[in-house]
Structures are given as structure tokens and as C-alpha cells.
Amino acid sequence: DTGVSQDPRHKITKRGQNVTFRCDPISEHNRLYWYRQTLGQGPEFLTYFQNEAQLEKSRLLSDRFSAERPKGSFSTLEIQRTEQGDSAMYLCASSLVGLSSPLHFGNGTRLTVT
Amino acid sequence: GENVEQHPSTLSVQEGDSAVIKCTYSDSASNYFPWYKQELGKGPQLIIDIRSNVGEKKDQRIAVTLNKTAKHFSLHITETQPEDSAVYFCAASDTGNQFYFGTGTSLTVIP
């Protein structure tokens, strides 16, 4: 168990640019989640996958955000035309399917939009 | 949807004292309650969890209690140490699909 891995750890971009983040979950976990966390707040749900299927998306997730998990393993989160309000920590988590299966988080990607 | 409230937002204790963090939830269907510890620059790490069919669970210096009737659950840390300083989050889940997090408690343990 090597844990959840996220890349990059930090990303600074100019407003209007596109960015893409990658998440590698724990290998035996079939669920993968993306959360956003701003300073002083708890993680806010964005979307989750079970295997390669995207099962739920938050209303917070505007159409500038898209996530994929093409082979049911790693996932990418892309933000198009970034805005300053997108500055946050983007957390990925994975879990097994089932009740009482906890989320295992990566260390996040900190995005700063200038 | 579920609403999880967490108090206090900040907590300072002397080393060796106990710390208590409380959370309330709104959805009676929630049945799984994990607690996470987040250190600076890292993602949240699970420290303890409790299911709705259990009233209390303990793991060394950490314990969690659950009152389903009142819809609240609490984290208790005894004999606090400086390395316990971090931000703690409670969460609630009903189906295991969605997790709703509190706003966090910043705990400082003063040596």
C-alpha cells in the first residue's frame, strides 16, 4: 500500500490558462473522489468514480471542470479557463466500495491562480 | 443534503490535558462517522471512525462517542502531546458514497 499519490504538489498558473492534475489511488481501491479545500474549510465534494464510471458530480463543479478515470485506475482533473476563485487545494481520495469504507486522501495539489 | 457542524473552530490545551471536539449532523440516515487529522501541507489522515451501531470506540489516547438520538458525535484526545497539534475534521456518511465534512478544529497543544 503506497498510498494515494497526487501530482503536481503545487501549481501556479495565470488566469485563463488550463491546468490538469493527476491522482493515482491505492491500487485495490475501486472508488476515487475529488475534493476541493479552501483555507479554514473542510473538504468539499466535487465528484467521484466507481471504477471508470463517474457516478456523481457536485453542483459546485462548473462546466470548466472535467474529470476522467479512463481505465479505472488513475484519474485526471482538468480546469479550463482558470479563475482566481479556483485557487484552492485539490484533494484526491480513494476507498473500497461499501458502507463504512473510509476515504484515504493524498497530499493534494495546491493551485494558485494569479 | 447532510449538514455537519463542528465546534470549536480553535482549541488550545496544555500538554497532558484532554481535548474534546464536537460535531452535530442533520441527516438521521447517516451511519458512519470518521475523524481525520490534517497536518500542514498534507492531506487528511483517518485517525478513528465509528459506525452507528456502536456508542463508543477507543484507540489508545483517542476515543469517539456517538449519540444517535441527539445526532452528535465527539472526539476525545487524552494526555495530549505537541504532535497532536493539527486540524481535525469530522465527517458523516449515509451510504458510503458521499462524505460530508465539518469545518475543522485547529488544535494547539502547548508544551
mmCIF file of C-alpha atoms in Angstrom:
data_model
loop_
_atom_site.group_PDB
_atom_site.id
_atom_site.type_symbol
_atom_site.label_atom_id
_atom_site.label_comp_id
_atom_site.label_asym_id
_atom_site.label_seq_id
_atom_site.Cartn_x
_atom_site.Cartn_y
_atom_site.Cartn_z
ATOM 1 C CA ASP A 1 0.000 0.000 0.000
ATOM 2 C CA THR A 2 1.851 3.042 -1.276
ATOM 3 C CA GLY A 3 -0.992 5.429 -0.514
ATOM 4 C CA VAL A 4 -2.759 7.918 -2.742
ATOM 5 C CA SER A 5 -0.378 9.910 -4.912
ATOM 6 C CA GLN A 6 -1.118 13.314 -6.444
ATOM 7 C CA ASP A 7 0.853 15.272 -8.981
ATOM 8 C CA PRO A 8 1.888 18.050 -9.064
ATOM 9 C CA ARG A 9 2.028 19.153 -5.419
ATOM 10 C CA HIS A 10 1.894 22.798 -6.376
ATOM 11 C CA LYS A 11 0.732 24.594 -9.493
ATOM 12 C CA ILE A 12 0.845 28.310 -10.185
ATOM 13 C CA THR A 13 -0.972 29.450 -13.292
ATOM 14 C CA LYS A 14 -2.246 32.634 -14.835
ATOM 15 C CA ARG A 15 -5.935 33.339 -15.084
ATOM 16 C CA GLY A 16 -7.399 31.900 -18.231
ATOM 17 C CA GLN A 17 -4.933 29.028 -18.557
ATOM 18 C CA ASN A 18 -5.910 25.369 -18.386
ATOM 19 C CA VAL A 19 -4.474 23.049 -15.745
ATOM 20 C CA THR A 20 -4.585 19.292 -15.254
ATOM 21 C CA PHE A 21 -3.948 17.326 -12.086
ATOM 22 C CA ARG A 22 -3.330 13.622 -11.717
ATOM 23 C CA CYS A 23 -4.279 11.200 -8.960
ATOM 24 C CA ASP A 24 -3.076 7.625 -8.504
ATOM 25 C CA PRO A 25 -5.279 5.842 -5.950
ATOM 26 C CA ILE A 26 -4.448 2.883 -3.746
ATOM 27 C CA SER A 27 -4.295 0.046 -6.244
ATOM 28 C CA GLU A 28 -7.069 -2.161 -4.857
ATOM 29 C CA HIS A 29 -9.496 0.727 -4.319
ATOM 30 C CA ASN A 30 -12.253 0.963 -6.901
ATOM 31 C CA ARG A 31 -13.656 4.310 -5.756
ATOM 32 C CA LEU A 32 -11.892 7.590 -6.420
ATOM 33 C CA TYR A 33 -13.007 11.007 -5.192
ATOM 34 C CA TRP A 34 -12.018 14.585 -5.886
ATOM 35 C CA TYR A 35 -12.479 17.222 -3.203
ATOM 36 C CA ARG A 36 -11.626 20.909 -3.017
ATOM 37 C CA GLN A 37 -10.435 22.554 0.162
ATOM 38 C CA THR A 38 -10.031 26.261 0.806
ATOM 39 C CA LEU A 39 -8.315 27.829 3.792
ATOM 40 C CA GLY A 40 -10.152 27.232 7.026
ATOM 41 C CA GLN A 41 -12.725 24.918 5.493
ATOM 42 C CA GLY A 42 -13.323 21.219 5.329
ATOM 43 C CA PRO A 43 -13.046 19.286 2.074
ATOM 44 C CA GLU A 44 -15.909 19.957 -0.358
ATOM 45 C CA PHE A 45 -17.038 17.124 -2.601
ATOM 46 C CA LEU A 46 -16.555 17.615 -6.342
ATOM 47 C CA THR A 47 -17.041 14.231 -7.966
ATOM 48 C CA TYR A 48 -16.440 10.522 -7.600
ATOM 49 C CA PHE A 49 -15.844 7.456 -9.732
ATOM 50 C CA GLN A 50 -16.515 3.810 -9.215
ATOM 51 C CA ASN A 51 -14.077 2.048 -11.475
ATOM 52 C CA GLU A 52 -14.205 4.093 -14.692
ATOM 53 C CA ALA A 53 -17.768 5.358 -14.260
ATOM 54 C CA GLN A 54 -18.310 8.872 -12.942
ATOM 55 C CA LEU A 55 -21.272 8.353 -10.628
ATOM 56 C CA GLU A 56 -21.855 11.752 -9.080
ATOM 57 C CA LYS A 57 -20.888 15.351 -9.630
ATOM 58 C CA SER A 58 -21.408 18.240 -7.254
ATOM 59 C CA ARG A 59 -23.338 21.288 -8.340
ATOM 60 C CA LEU A 60 -20.156 23.127 -7.350
ATOM 61 C CA LEU A 61 -18.473 21.576 -10.369
ATOM 62 C CA SER A 62 -18.893 24.098 -13.156
ATOM 63 C CA ASP A 63 -18.592 23.113 -16.808
ATOM 64 C CA ARG A 64 -14.994 24.354 -16.746
ATOM 65 C CA PHE A 65 -14.127 21.318 -14.615
ATOM 66 C CA SER A 66 -13.852 17.851 -16.060
ATOM 67 C CA ALA A 67 -12.619 14.645 -14.523
ATOM 68 C CA GLU A 68 -11.768 11.315 -16.086
ATOM 69 C CA ARG A 69 -10.733 7.895 -14.945
ATOM 70 C CA PRO A 70 -10.255 6.147 -18.274
ATOM 71 C CA LYS A 71 -9.196 2.680 -17.174
ATOM 72 C CA GLY A 72 -10.479 2.656 -13.655
ATOM 73 C CA SER A 73 -7.026 3.331 -12.247
ATOM 74 C CA PHE A 74 -5.559 6.859 -12.187
ATOM 75 C CA SER A 75 -7.719 9.936 -12.622
ATOM 76 C CA THR A 76 -7.217 13.417 -14.000
ATOM 77 C CA LEU A 77 -8.983 16.630 -13.087
ATOM 78 C CA GLU A 78 -8.825 19.412 -15.639
ATOM 79 C CA ILE A 79 -9.816 23.017 -15.050
ATOM 80 C CA GLN A 80 -10.254 25.110 -18.163
ATOM 81 C CA ARG A 81 -10.012 28.906 -18.282
ATOM 82 C CA THR A 82 -8.928 29.133 -14.674
ATOM 83 C CA GLU A 83 -10.242 31.920 -12.466
ATOM 84 C CA GLN A 84 -8.799 33.336 -9.260
ATOM 85 C CA GLY A 85 -11.638 31.712 -7.354
ATOM 86 C CA ASP A 86 -10.307 28.321 -8.404
ATOM 87 C CA SER A 87 -7.296 28.802 -6.119
ATOM 88 C CA ALA A 88 -7.539 26.009 -3.559
ATOM 89 C CA MET A 89 -6.141 22.672 -2.510
ATOM 90 C CA TYR A 90 -7.469 19.853 -4.696
ATOM 91 C CA LEU A 91 -7.576 16.590 -2.807
ATOM 92 C CA CYS A 92 -7.960 13.128 -4.220
ATOM 93 C CA ALA A 93 -9.132 10.209 -2.109
ATOM 94 C CA SER A 94 -9.801 6.551 -2.755
ATOM 95 C CA SER A 95 -11.758 3.859 -0.982
ATOM 96 C CA LEU A 96 -13.241 0.425 -1.325
ATOM 97 C CA VAL A 97 -16.909 0.115 -2.167
ATOM 98 C CA GLY A 98 -19.243 -0.362 0.753
ATOM 99 C CA LEU A 99 -20.593 1.126 3.913
ATOM 100 C CA SER A 100 -18.019 2.184 6.481
ATOM 101 C CA SER A 101 -15.179 2.234 3.970
ATOM 102 C CA PRO A 102 -13.108 5.284 4.877
ATOM 103 C CA LEU A 103 -11.575 7.693 2.429
ATOM 104 C CA HIS A 104 -7.799 7.634 2.086
ATOM 105 C CA PHE A 105 -6.530 11.023 0.973
ATOM 106 C CA GLY A 106 -3.492 12.074 -0.971
ATOM 107 C CA ASN A 107 -1.497 15.160 -0.008
ATOM 108 C CA GLY A 108 -3.271 17.307 -2.545
ATOM 109 C CA THR A 109 -2.369 19.703 -5.323
ATOM 110 C CA ARG A 110 -2.279 23.346 -4.284
ATOM 111 C CA LEU A 111 -3.432 25.555 -7.134
ATOM 112 C CA THR A 112 -2.710 29.274 -7.194
ATOM 113 C CA VAL A 113 -4.283 31.322 -9.972
ATOM 114 C CA THR A 114 -2.684 34.733 -10.434
ATOM 115 C CA GLY B 1 -28.289 17.042 1.955
ATOM 116 C CA GLU B 2 -26.369 16.395 5.136
ATOM 117 C CA ASN B 3 -25.070 19.340 7.197
ATOM 118 C CA VAL B 4 -22.210 18.738 9.619
ATOM 119 C CA GLU B 5 -21.327 21.391 12.176
ATOM 120 C CA GLN B 6 -18.117 21.272 14.176
ATOM 121 C CA HIS B 7 -17.059 23.111 17.335
ATOM 122 C CA PRO B 8 -14.857 24.699 18.455
ATOM 123 C CA SER B 9 -13.009 26.112 15.463
ATOM 124 C CA THR B 10 -9.853 26.568 17.535
ATOM 125 C CA LEU B 11 -8.722 24.848 20.716
ATOM 126 C CA SER B 12 -5.612 25.329 22.825
ATOM 127 C CA VAL B 13 -4.702 22.933 25.621
ATOM 128 C CA GLN B 14 -1.705 22.376 27.836
ATOM 129 C CA GLU B 15 0.337 19.281 27.151
ATOM 130 C CA GLY B 16 -1.080 16.378 29.112
ATOM 131 C CA ASP B 17 -4.610 17.793 29.272
ATOM 132 C CA SER B 18 -7.576 16.392 27.363
ATOM 133 C CA ALA B 19 -9.155 17.866 24.241
ATOM 134 C CA VAL B 20 -12.747 17.407 23.105
ATOM 135 C CA ILE B 21 -14.143 18.289 19.675
ATOM 136 C CA LYS B 22 -17.859 18.062 18.981
ATOM 137 C CA CYS B 23 -19.850 17.601 15.789
ATOM 138 C CA THR B 24 -23.551 17.534 15.004
ATOM 139 C CA TYR B 25 -25.230 16.190 11.897
ATOM 140 C CA SER B 26 -28.646 16.726 10.414
ATOM 141 C CA ASP B 27 -29.478 13.578 8.429
ATOM 142 C CA SER B 28 -30.688 10.711 10.595
ATOM 143 C CA ALA B 29 -29.737 8.326 7.770
ATOM 144 C CA SER B 30 -26.027 8.989 8.371
ATOM 145 C CA ASN B 31 -24.486 5.890 9.850
ATOM 146 C CA TYR B 32 -20.721 6.190 9.534
ATOM 147 C CA PHE B 33 -18.592 8.874 11.195
ATOM 148 C CA PRO B 34 -14.850 9.093 10.524
ATOM 149 C CA TRP B 35 -12.438 11.588 12.033
ATOM 150 C CA TYR B 36 -9.441 12.954 10.167
ATOM 151 C CA LYS B 37 -6.268 14.739 11.243
ATOM 152 C CA GLN B 38 -4.654 17.151 8.803
ATOM 153 C CA GLU B 39 -1.142 18.443 9.283
ATOM 154 C CA LEU B 40 0.214 21.442 7.433
ATOM 155 C CA GLY B 41 0.823 20.702 3.769
ATOM 156 C CA LYS B 42 -0.679 17.231 3.930
ATOM 157 C CA GLY B 43 -3.971 15.598 3.148
ATOM 158 C CA PRO B 44 -6.383 14.494 5.885
ATOM 159 C CA GLN B 45 -5.468 11.205 7.526
ATOM 160 C CA LEU B 46 -8.034 8.902 9.124
ATOM 161 C CA ILE B 47 -7.466 8.564 12.869
ATOM 162 C CA ILE B 48 -10.610 6.823 14.099
ATOM 163 C CA ASP B 49 -14.119 6.032 12.916
ATOM 164 C CA ILE B 50 -17.384 4.828 14.382
ATOM 165 C CA ARG B 51 -20.449 3.141 12.962
ATOM 166 C CA SER B 52 -23.970 3.936 14.065
ATOM 167 C CA ASN B 53 -24.476 0.605 15.822
ATOM 168 C CA VAL B 54 -21.708 1.477 18.298
ATOM 169 C CA GLY B 55 -21.840 4.135 21.006
ATOM 170 C CA GLU B 56 -18.162 4.480 21.749
ATOM 171 C CA LYS B 57 -14.836 3.397 20.315
ATOM 172 C CA LYS B 58 -11.371 3.840 21.744
ATOM 173 C CA ASP B 59 -7.890 3.546 20.288
ATOM 174 C CA GLN B 60 -5.127 4.292 22.787
ATOM 175 C CA ARG B 61 -5.400 8.029 23.609
ATOM 176 C CA ILE B 62 -8.192 8.691 21.136
ATOM 177 C CA ALA B 63 -11.875 7.928 21.630
ATOM 178 C CA VAL B 64 -15.048 8.767 19.770
ATOM 179 C CA THR B 65 -18.576 8.778 21.172
ATOM 180 C CA LEU B 66 -21.828 8.826 19.232
ATOM 181 C CA ASN B 67 -25.306 9.859 20.360
ATOM 182 C CA LYS B 68 -27.678 8.917 17.532
ATOM 183 C CA THR B 69 -30.730 10.342 19.274
ATOM 184 C CA ALA B 70 -29.177 13.762 19.619
ATOM 185 C CA LYS B 71 -27.294 13.417 16.312
ATOM 186 C CA HIS B 72 -23.946 14.354 17.695
ATOM 187 C CA PHE B 73 -20.551 12.722 17.984
ATOM 188 C CA SER B 74 -17.363 13.769 19.696
ATOM 189 C CA LEU B 75 -13.623 13.170 19.529
ATOM 190 C CA HIS B 76 -11.729 12.871 22.796
ATOM 191 C CA ILE B 77 -7.944 13.033 22.968
ATOM 192 C CA THR B 78 -6.389 12.323 26.360
ATOM 193 C CA GLU B 79 -2.849 13.058 27.560
ATOM 194 C CA THR B 80 -2.295 15.431 24.670
ATOM 195 C CA GLN B 81 1.164 15.781 23.180
ATOM 196 C CA PRO B 82 2.651 18.518 20.976
ATOM 197 C CA GLU B 83 2.472 16.187 17.976
ATOM 198 C CA ASP B 84 -1.318 16.147 18.360
ATOM 199 C CA SER B 85 -1.314 19.768 17.144
ATOM 200 C CA ALA B 86 -3.140 19.777 13.801
ATOM 201 C CA VAL B 87 -6.526 20.468 12.232
ATOM 202 C CA TYR B 88 -9.157 17.828 12.951
ATOM 203 C CA PHE B 89 -12.200 17.181 10.762
ATOM 204 C CA CYS B 90 -15.277 15.166 11.492
ATOM 205 C CA ALA B 91 -17.357 13.661 8.688
ATOM 206 C CA ALA B 92 -20.647 11.862 8.213
ATOM 207 C CA SER B 93 -21.776 9.417 5.568
ATOM 208 C CA ASP B 94 -25.061 7.616 4.935
ATOM 209 C CA THR B 95 -24.480 5.306 2.011
ATOM 210 C CA GLY B 96 -20.716 5.296 1.893
ATOM 211 C CA ASN B 97 -20.948 7.137 -1.416
ATOM 212 C CA GLN B 98 -20.860 10.668 -0.062
ATOM 213 C CA PHE B 99 -18.940 12.108 2.865
ATOM 214 C CA TYR B 100 -19.830 15.452 4.413
ATOM 215 C CA PHE B 101 -17.132 17.226 6.380
ATOM 216 C CA GLY B 102 -17.202 19.687 9.241
ATOM 217 C CA THR B 103 -15.293 22.945 9.000
ATOM 218 C CA GLY B 104 -12.400 21.754 11.146
ATOM 219 C CA THR B 105 -10.881 22.393 14.566
ATOM 220 C CA SER B 106 -7.370 23.742 14.843
ATOM 221 C CA LEU B 107 -5.858 22.112 17.935
ATOM 222 C CA THR B 108 -2.744 23.557 19.539
ATOM 223 C CA VAL B 109 -1.034 21.645 22.325
ATOM 224 C CA ILE B 110 1.166 23.953 24.369
ATOM 225 C CA PRO B 111 4.314 22.278 25.750
#
